[in-house]
Amino acid sequence: GDLDKVVNLLLSISGRLARVETALGSLGPHAPAEDKVALREKQRLLVAQLEDAKELKEHVGRREEAVGAMVARYLPAEHLQDYQHFVKMKSALIAEQRELEEKIKLGQEQLRCLRESL
């Protein structure tokens, strides 16, 4: 459960950071200075949050290793491999699901913009 939460947190912060960086990149030279300052501050906070989330993921990883070592003592080799595969695939699938959700959201936003421009 913690792994799910940490992976979702990392993906969420990364997505928000990417949007802020895109917004910063799209500001023209005549954009108000307060907009740039606000976006840079938001970017700084998100970078700090991302670093904290990475540390949290490392902590969960160490805990996962400890749990894996305990599980290894009680499971036969074939079940242990299934367990390890499950843990690895769960993270990958969560990341893939989040990425697909972001793509859907982006597509819906683009579609809305196209409809408004017509």
Coordinates of C-alpha atoms in Angstrom, one line a residue:
G1 CA 0.0 0.0 0.0
D2 CA 2.8 2.4 0.8
L3 CA 4.5 1.7 -2.5
D4 CA 1.3 2.6 -4.3
K5 CA 1.0 5.9 -2.4
V6 CA 4.7 6.8 -2.9
V7 CA 4.6 6.0 -6.7
N8 CA 1.4 8.0 -7.1
L9 CA 3.0 10.9 -5.1
L10 CA 6.1 10.9 -7.3
L11 CA 4.0 10.8 -10.5
S12 CA 1.7 13.6 -9.2
I13 CA 4.6 15.9 -8.3
S14 CA 6.4 15.2 -11.5
G15 CA 3.4 15.9 -13.5
R16 CA 2.7 19.2 -11.7
L17 CA 6.4 20.2 -12.1
A18 CA 6.2 19.5 -15.8
R19 CA 3.1 21.7 -16.1
V20 CA 4.8 24.5 -14.2
E21 CA 7.9 24.2 -16.4
T22 CA 5.8 24.2 -19.5
A23 CA 4.0 27.3 -18.3
L24 CA 7.3 29.0 -17.5
G25 CA 8.5 28.2 -21.0
S26 CA 5.4 29.5 -22.6
L27 CA 5.6 32.9 -20.9
G28 CA 6.4 35.5 -23.4
P29 CA 9.0 38.3 -22.9
H30 CA 6.2 40.7 -22.0
A31 CA 4.6 38.5 -19.4
P32 CA 4.1 40.2 -16.0
A33 CA 7.1 39.7 -13.7
E34 CA 4.8 38.6 -10.8
D35 CA 3.6 35.7 -13.0
K36 CA 7.2 34.6 -13.6
V37 CA 8.1 34.9 -9.9
A38 CA 5.0 33.0 -8.8
L39 CA 5.8 30.2 -11.3
R40 CA 9.4 30.0 -10.3
E41 CA 8.4 29.8 -6.6
K42 CA 6.0 27.1 -7.4
Q43 CA 8.7 25.3 -9.3
R44 CA 11.1 25.6 -6.4
L45 CA 8.6 24.1 -4.0
L46 CA 7.7 21.3 -6.3
V47 CA 11.4 20.4 -6.8
A48 CA 11.8 20.3 -3.0
Q49 CA 8.7 18.1 -2.7
L50 CA 10.0 15.8 -5.4
E51 CA 13.3 15.4 -3.5
D52 CA 11.3 14.6 -0.3
A53 CA 9.2 12.1 -2.2
K54 CA 12.3 10.4 -3.6
E55 CA 13.7 10.0 -0.1
L56 CA 10.4 8.5 1.0
K57 CA 10.6 6.1 -1.9
E58 CA 14.1 5.0 -0.9
H59 CA 12.8 4.4 2.6
V60 CA 9.9 2.3 1.3
G61 CA 12.4 0.4 -0.9
R62 CA 14.5 -0.4 2.2
R63 CA 11.4 -1.6 4.0
E64 CA 10.4 -3.6 1.0
E65 CA 13.8 -5.3 1.0
A66 CA 13.4 -6.1 4.7
V67 CA 9.9 -7.6 4.2
G68 CA 11.2 -9.5 1.1
A69 CA 14.0 -11.0 3.3
M70 CA 11.5 -12.1 5.9
V71 CA 9.1 -13.5 3.3
A72 CA 12.0 -15.4 1.7
R73 CA 12.4 -17.4 4.9
Y74 CA 8.9 -18.7 4.8
L75 CA 8.1 -19.1 1.1
P76 CA 9.3 -21.8 -1.3
A77 CA 11.5 -20.5 -4.2
E78 CA 8.7 -20.6 -6.8
H79 CA 6.3 -18.6 -4.5
L80 CA 9.0 -16.2 -3.6
Q81 CA 9.6 -15.5 -7.3
D82 CA 5.9 -14.9 -7.8
Y83 CA 5.9 -12.5 -4.8
Q84 CA 8.9 -10.6 -6.2
H85 CA 7.4 -10.4 -9.6
F86 CA 4.1 -9.1 -8.1
V87 CA 5.8 -6.3 -6.2
K88 CA 7.8 -5.2 -9.3
M89 CA 4.9 -5.3 -11.6
K90 CA 2.6 -3.5 -9.2
S91 CA 4.9 -0.4 -9.3
A92 CA 5.2 -0.6 -13.1
L93 CA 1.5 -0.9 -13.6
I94 CA 0.7 2.0 -11.2
A95 CA 3.1 4.2 -13.2
E96 CA 1.7 3.1 -16.5
Q97 CA -1.9 3.7 -15.3
R98 CA -1.0 7.1 -14.1
E99 CA 0.7 7.9 -17.4
L100 CA -2.4 6.8 -19.3
E101 CA -4.6 8.9 -17.1
E102 CA -2.4 11.9 -17.7
K103 CA -2.6 11.3 -21.5
I104 CA -6.4 11.0 -21.3
K105 CA -6.6 14.2 -19.3
L106 CA -4.3 16.0 -21.8
G107 CA -6.3 14.7 -24.7
Q108 CA -9.5 15.9 -23.1
E109 CA -8.0 19.3 -22.5
Q110 CA -6.8 19.6 -26.1
L111 CA -10.2 18.5 -27.3
R112 CA -11.9 21.2 -25.1
C113 CA -9.5 23.8 -26.5
L114 CA -10.2 22.8 -30.1
R115 CA -13.9 23.0 -29.5
E116 CA -13.6 26.4 -28.0
S117 CA -11.5 27.6 -30.9
L118 CA -14.1 26.5 -33.4

